[in-house]
Short mmCIF file of C-alpha atoms in Angstrom, two decimals:
data_model
loop_
_atom_site.label_atom_id
_atom_site.label_comp_id
_atom_site.label_asym_id
_atom_site.label_seq_id
_atom_site.Cartn_x
_atom_site.Cartn_y
_atom_site.Cartn_z
CA UNK A 1 0.01 -0.03 -0.18
CA UNK A 2 2.99 2.30 0.11
CA UNK A 3 3.51 4.91 -2.48
CA UNK A 4 6.77 3.85 -3.55
CA UNK A 5 8.72 0.73 -4.14
CA UNK A 6 12.08 -0.31 -2.58
CA UNK A 7 14.20 -3.52 -3.69
CA UNK A 8 12.10 -6.03 -1.28
CA UNK A 9 8.86 -4.90 -3.53
CA UNK A 10 7.31 -4.49 -6.79
CA UNK A 11 4.17 -2.75 -8.31
CA UNK A 12 1.09 -4.78 -8.65
CA UNK A 13 -1.26 -2.43 -10.87
CA UNK A 14 -1.26 0.92 -8.71
CA UNK A 15 -0.27 -1.01 -5.16
CA UNK A 16 3.39 -1.37 -3.65
CA UNK A 17 3.21 -5.37 -2.40
CA UNK A 18 5.83 -8.16 -1.98
CA UNK A 19 7.53 -9.49 -4.83
CA UNK A 20 5.89 -12.91 -4.26
CA UNK A 21 2.39 -11.47 -3.78
CA UNK A 22 2.68 -9.66 -6.68
CA UNK A 23 3.65 -12.71 -8.90
CA UNK A 24 0.60 -14.37 -7.70
CA UNK A 25 -1.74 -11.61 -8.20
CA UNK A 26 -0.71 -11.28 -11.94
CA UNK A 27 -1.00 -14.95 -12.05
CA UNK A 28 -4.65 -15.01 -11.11
CA UNK A 29 -5.73 -11.49 -12.56
CA UNK A 30 -9.46 -12.10 -13.93
CA UNK A 31 -9.56 -11.40 -18.03
CA UNK A 32 -10.01 -7.68 -18.36
CA UNK A 33 -13.53 -6.95 -20.42
CA UNK A 34 -13.37 -4.97 -23.17
CA UNK A 35 -15.24 -1.54 -22.74
CA UNK A 36 -18.74 -2.24 -23.87
CA UNK A 37 -20.36 0.69 -22.54
CA UNK A 38 -22.14 3.32 -25.22
CA UNK A 39 -20.42 6.25 -25.99
CA UNK A 40 -22.39 8.78 -24.23
CA UNK A 41 -21.74 6.88 -21.04
CA UNK A 42 -19.84 9.39 -18.41
CA UNK A 43 -16.94 8.75 -16.29
CA UNK A 44 -18.13 11.95 -14.08
CA UNK A 45 -20.65 10.97 -10.89
CA UNK A 46 -22.44 12.56 -8.14
CA UNK A 47 -21.06 12.02 -4.66
CA UNK A 48 -22.80 8.84 -3.69
CA UNK A 49 -20.76 7.63 -0.83
CA UNK A 50 -23.92 8.18 1.35
CA UNK A 51 -25.70 4.64 -0.38
CA UNK A 52 -22.97 2.41 0.30
CA UNK A 53 -23.83 -1.04 -1.16
CA UNK A 54 -23.72 -4.47 0.25
CA UNK A 55 -23.13 -6.96 -2.69
CA UNK A 56 -25.13 -10.11 -1.64
CA UNK A 57 -23.50 -13.30 -3.49
CA UNK A 58 -25.44 -16.45 -3.03
CA UNK A 59 -23.50 -19.88 -4.01
CA UNK A 60 -23.77 -23.57 -4.60
CA UNK A 61 -21.16 -25.71 -6.17
CA UNK A 62 -19.09 -22.61 -8.05
CA UNK A 63 -15.88 -23.06 -9.33
CA UNK A 64 -13.12 -21.05 -7.19
CA UNK A 65 -11.83 -19.43 -10.51
CA UNK A 66 -15.11 -17.72 -10.87
CA UNK A 67 -15.68 -16.45 -7.48
CA UNK A 68 -12.26 -15.48 -7.20
CA UNK A 69 -12.40 -13.58 -10.33
CA UNK A 70 -15.95 -12.10 -9.56
CA UNK A 71 -14.71 -10.85 -6.42
CA UNK A 72 -11.22 -9.39 -8.28
CA UNK A 73 -12.91 -7.67 -10.73
CA UNK A 74 -15.95 -6.42 -8.17
CA UNK A 75 -12.99 -4.64 -6.22
CA UNK A 76 -11.42 -3.24 -9.24
CA UNK A 77 -13.91 -1.34 -10.89
CA UNK A 78 -15.97 -0.05 -7.82
CA UNK A 79 -14.82 2.77 -5.73
CA UNK A 80 -13.60 1.39 -2.57
CA UNK A 81 -16.00 4.51 -0.79
CA UNK A 82 -19.21 2.66 -2.01
CA UNK A 83 -18.67 -0.52 -1.10
CA UNK A 84 -19.92 -1.85 2.78
CA UNK A 85 -19.53 -5.24 2.16
CA UNK A 86 -19.09 -8.33 -0.27
CA UNK A 87 -21.26 -11.02 1.28
CA UNK A 88 -21.02 -14.75 -0.05
CA UNK A 89 -23.84 -16.87 1.07
CA UNK A 90 -22.73 -20.26 1.06
CA UNK A 91 -25.95 -22.47 0.55
CA UNK A 92 -24.88 -25.70 2.42
CA UNK A 93 -21.38 -25.85 0.43
CA UNK A 94 -19.18 -28.64 2.26
CA UNK A 95 -16.56 -25.78 2.26
CA UNK A 96 -17.52 -22.21 2.44
CA UNK A 97 -13.85 -20.52 1.14
CA UNK A 98 -14.44 -17.79 3.83
CA UNK A 99 -10.75 -18.00 4.58
CA UNK A 100 -9.92 -17.79 0.73
CA UNK A 101 -12.17 -15.10 0.08
CA UNK A 102 -11.39 -13.09 3.20
CA UNK A 103 -7.51 -12.89 2.14
CA UNK A 104 -8.70 -11.11 -0.95
CA UNK A 105 -10.32 -8.17 0.59
CA UNK A 106 -10.97 -7.11 4.35
CA UNK A 107 -14.36 -6.23 3.10
CA UNK A 108 -15.63 -9.85 2.60
CA UNK A 109 -18.13 -11.22 5.13
CA UNK A 110 -18.99 -15.24 4.71
CA UNK A 111 -22.22 -16.56 6.06
CA UNK A 112 -22.00 -20.05 5.80
CA UNK A 113 -25.62 -22.33 5.76
CA UNK A 114 -25.27 -25.84 7.49
CA UNK A 115 -27.39 -27.42 5.08
CA UNK A 116 -29.01 -26.24 1.33
CA UNK A 117 -31.86 -23.94 1.84
CA UNK A 118 -32.17 -23.27 -1.98
CA UNK A 119 -31.44 -19.66 -3.82
CA UNK A 120 -34.17 -17.67 -2.21
CA UNK A 121 -33.95 -18.72 1.21
CA UNK A 122 -29.97 -17.97 0.68
CA UNK A 123 -30.59 -14.33 -0.75
CA UNK A 124 -33.02 -13.71 1.88
CA UNK A 125 -30.31 -14.68 4.77
CA UNK A 126 -28.20 -12.28 2.91
CA UNK A 127 -30.55 -9.46 3.06
CA UNK A 128 -31.07 -9.96 6.98
CA UNK A 129 -27.28 -9.47 7.53
CA UNK A 130 -26.54 -6.72 5.02
CA UNK A 131 -25.63 -3.26 6.81
CA UNK A 132 -25.36 -1.06 3.51
CA UNK A 133 -28.72 0.93 2.62
CA UNK A 134 -28.40 -0.77 -0.76
CA UNK A 135 -28.51 -4.46 -1.84
CA UNK A 136 -26.79 -5.29 -5.07
CA UNK A 137 -27.48 -8.83 -5.69
CA UNK A 138 -24.94 -10.55 -7.68
CA UNK A 139 -24.22 -14.09 -8.91
CA UNK A 140 -20.88 -15.77 -8.44
CA UNK A 141 -19.59 -15.86 -11.94
CA UNK A 142 -19.79 -12.37 -13.02
CA UNK A 143 -16.95 -9.85 -14.25
CA UNK A 144 -18.27 -6.30 -14.01
CA UNK A 145 -17.29 -3.51 -16.02
CA UNK A 146 -15.90 -0.03 -15.93
CA UNK A 147 -18.44 1.96 -13.86
CA UNK A 148 -20.74 -0.53 -13.51
CA UNK A 149 -22.27 0.51 -10.01
CA UNK A 150 -22.52 4.30 -9.92
CA UNK A 151 -25.49 4.56 -12.55
CA UNK A 152 -27.77 2.26 -10.93
CA UNK A 153 -26.99 4.50 -7.57
CA UNK A 154 -27.93 7.51 -9.22
CA UNK A 155 -31.36 6.05 -10.33
CA UNK A 156 -32.08 4.53 -7.18
CA UNK A 157 -31.33 7.91 -5.46
CA UNK A 158 -33.55 9.90 -8.30
CA UNK A 159 -36.22 7.46 -6.99
CA UNK A 160 -35.62 5.25 -3.99
CA UNK A 161 -38.35 2.86 -5.33
CA UNK A 162 -36.61 1.95 -8.33
CA UNK A 163 -35.18 -1.80 -8.92
CA UNK A 164 -31.90 -0.82 -11.03
CA UNK A 165 -30.94 -3.46 -13.53
CA UNK A 166 -27.34 -2.95 -15.70
CA UNK A 167 -26.85 -4.28 -19.25
CA UNK A 168 -25.62 -7.61 -19.08
CA UNK A 169 -23.22 -9.04 -21.66
CA UNK A 170 -22.42 -12.70 -21.91
CA UNK A 171 -19.51 -14.71 -21.07
CA UNK A 172 -19.46 -18.05 -22.84
CA UNK A 173 -19.97 -21.34 -20.48
CA UNK A 174 -16.92 -22.95 -21.82
CA UNK A 175 -14.63 -20.10 -22.27
CA UNK A 176 -14.78 -18.14 -19.06
CA UNK A 177 -11.83 -15.66 -19.88
CA UNK A 178 -13.85 -14.22 -22.84
CA UNK A 179 -16.50 -11.62 -23.22
CA UNK A 180 -19.26 -11.07 -25.72
CA UNK A 181 -20.76 -7.90 -26.01
CA UNK A 182 -25.00 -7.84 -25.99
CA UNK A 183 -27.59 -5.94 -27.36
CA UNK A 184 -29.43 -3.49 -25.13
CA UNK A 185 -33.01 -4.54 -24.91
CA UNK A 186 -35.15 -5.20 -22.00
CA UNK A 187 -36.79 -7.96 -20.06
CA UNK A 188 -40.94 -8.98 -20.66
CA UNK A 189 -42.90 -11.64 -20.02
CA UNK A 190 -45.03 -13.73 -22.18
CA UNK A 191 -48.53 -14.73 -21.79
CA UNK A 192 -47.47 -18.17 -20.17
CA UNK A 193 -44.95 -15.99 -17.83
CA UNK A 194 -42.00 -17.50 -19.64
CA UNK A 195 -39.35 -14.13 -19.28
CA UNK A 196 -37.83 -13.57 -22.93
CA UNK A 197 -35.09 -10.61 -23.24
CA UNK A 198 -35.87 -8.34 -26.42
CA UNK A 199 -35.01 -5.03 -28.10
CA UNK A 200 -38.32 -2.60 -28.38
CA UNK A 201 -38.88 -0.20 -30.73
CA UNK A 202 -38.48 3.16 -27.85
CA UNK A 203 -34.88 1.83 -26.83
CA UNK A 204 -32.14 3.10 -29.23
CA UNK A 205 -29.40 0.56 -30.03
CA UNK A 206 -26.34 1.82 -27.62
CA UNK A 207 -28.29 4.37 -25.72
CA UNK A 208 -26.54 5.92 -22.77
CA UNK A 209 -29.66 6.63 -21.10
CA UNK A 210 -31.98 4.76 -18.67
CA UNK A 211 -35.13 3.16 -19.85
CA UNK A 212 -37.79 1.17 -18.08
CA UNK A 213 -38.19 -2.16 -18.47
CA UNK A 214 -41.28 -4.28 -17.88
CA UNK A 215 -39.85 -7.17 -16.26
CA UNK A 216 -36.52 -8.15 -14.42
CA UNK A 217 -34.48 -11.67 -14.49
CA UNK A 218 -34.48 -11.21 -10.59
CA UNK A 219 -30.68 -12.38 -10.66
CA UNK A 220 -28.62 -8.88 -10.88
CA UNK A 221 -30.02 -5.98 -9.55
CA UNK A 222 -29.47 -2.82 -7.09
CA UNK A 223 -32.68 -1.90 -4.62
CA UNK A 224 -32.75 0.04 -1.42
CA UNK A 225 -33.24 -2.91 1.60
CA UNK A 226 -35.80 -0.63 3.22
CA UNK A 227 -37.63 -0.93 -0.22
CA UNK A 228 -36.88 -4.32 -0.49
CA UNK A 229 -38.05 -5.23 2.82
CA UNK A 230 -41.45 -3.36 2.55
CA UNK A 231 -42.32 -5.13 -0.48
CA UNK A 232 -42.03 -8.51 1.70
CA UNK A 233 -39.68 -10.07 -0.61
CA UNK A 234 -39.45 -12.98 -1.41
CA UNK A 235 -42.13 -15.86 -0.97
CA UNK A 236 -40.08 -18.14 1.52
CA UNK A 237 -41.56 -20.99 0.00
CA UNK A 238 -39.84 -20.81 -3.08
CA UNK A 239 -36.71 -22.45 -3.13
CA UNK A 240 -34.91 -21.87 -6.79
CA UNK A 241 -34.97 -19.64 -9.56
CA UNK A 242 -38.02 -19.52 -11.30
CA UNK A 243 -40.74 -17.60 -9.82
CA UNK A 244 -38.73 -14.71 -7.88
CA UNK A 245 -38.56 -12.71 -11.04
CA UNK A 246 -42.58 -12.72 -11.42
CA UNK A 247 -42.97 -11.91 -7.70
CA UNK A 248 -40.05 -9.22 -7.53
CA UNK A 249 -41.53 -7.54 -11.03
CA UNK A 250 -45.33 -7.66 -9.86
CA UNK A 251 -44.41 -6.34 -6.72
CA UNK A 252 -42.13 -3.69 -7.99
CA UNK A 253 -44.63 -2.04 -10.38
CA UNK A 254 -48.00 -2.39 -8.43
CA UNK A 255 -46.65 -1.14 -5.52
CA UNK A 256 -45.49 2.21 -6.96
CA UNK A 257 -41.85 1.16 -7.83
CA UNK A 258 -40.16 1.00 -11.13
CA UNK A 259 -37.62 -1.29 -12.98
CA UNK A 260 -34.88 0.55 -15.04
CA UNK A 261 -31.99 -0.59 -17.02
#
């Protein structure tokens, strides 16, 4: 953490660390994604430090490489003053990986559920523990990109009843270190409640302006903790993904809130 290096240390990015640590960090560095933001996106934001975020990451049977890179990307691309904690909720895994995760960041907290409760209960346990006023739900196999968080927080500040989602690019299932840009669109439901991602006419391709979305995928989004709790989310009878996004969508819109991308 020093501002200078002597013969016993080396630079790793913008940090001065022990030489052995620098070698390890470089070897384990996550694959940097290309800057896929629309050209109109800004790098200047208002002071958002009062909206500290608790990042809630439930996981079951994830590869360590994916979890490590997810956390490293979050640390690299997120201003430290906006992060309250990174919360990893181990849903009955035999090894919660608490030691390894906490070695990466002192802001890591781990909740190890002794038996599997299912995705929804794991998320709700994370919300109960969260300290920050804003919850960001994340998955344990994601690489965030440049300035990913600030636009979400700005929409939540403008309207505290907003559920703010990022545009999601794609990492191929069998090539973790690659990155595919996806078109800008929104989530909607078909009549059978099947969730689909489409590009509606009112959304200009590569726009940098936020726009409403009829639905949410339910996996990755930002929301105030008090608003989430006021909506009494989620139904504890749900175990896994498949109905949570329906409940989340209907409650958000019908209780005076909104969903934005």
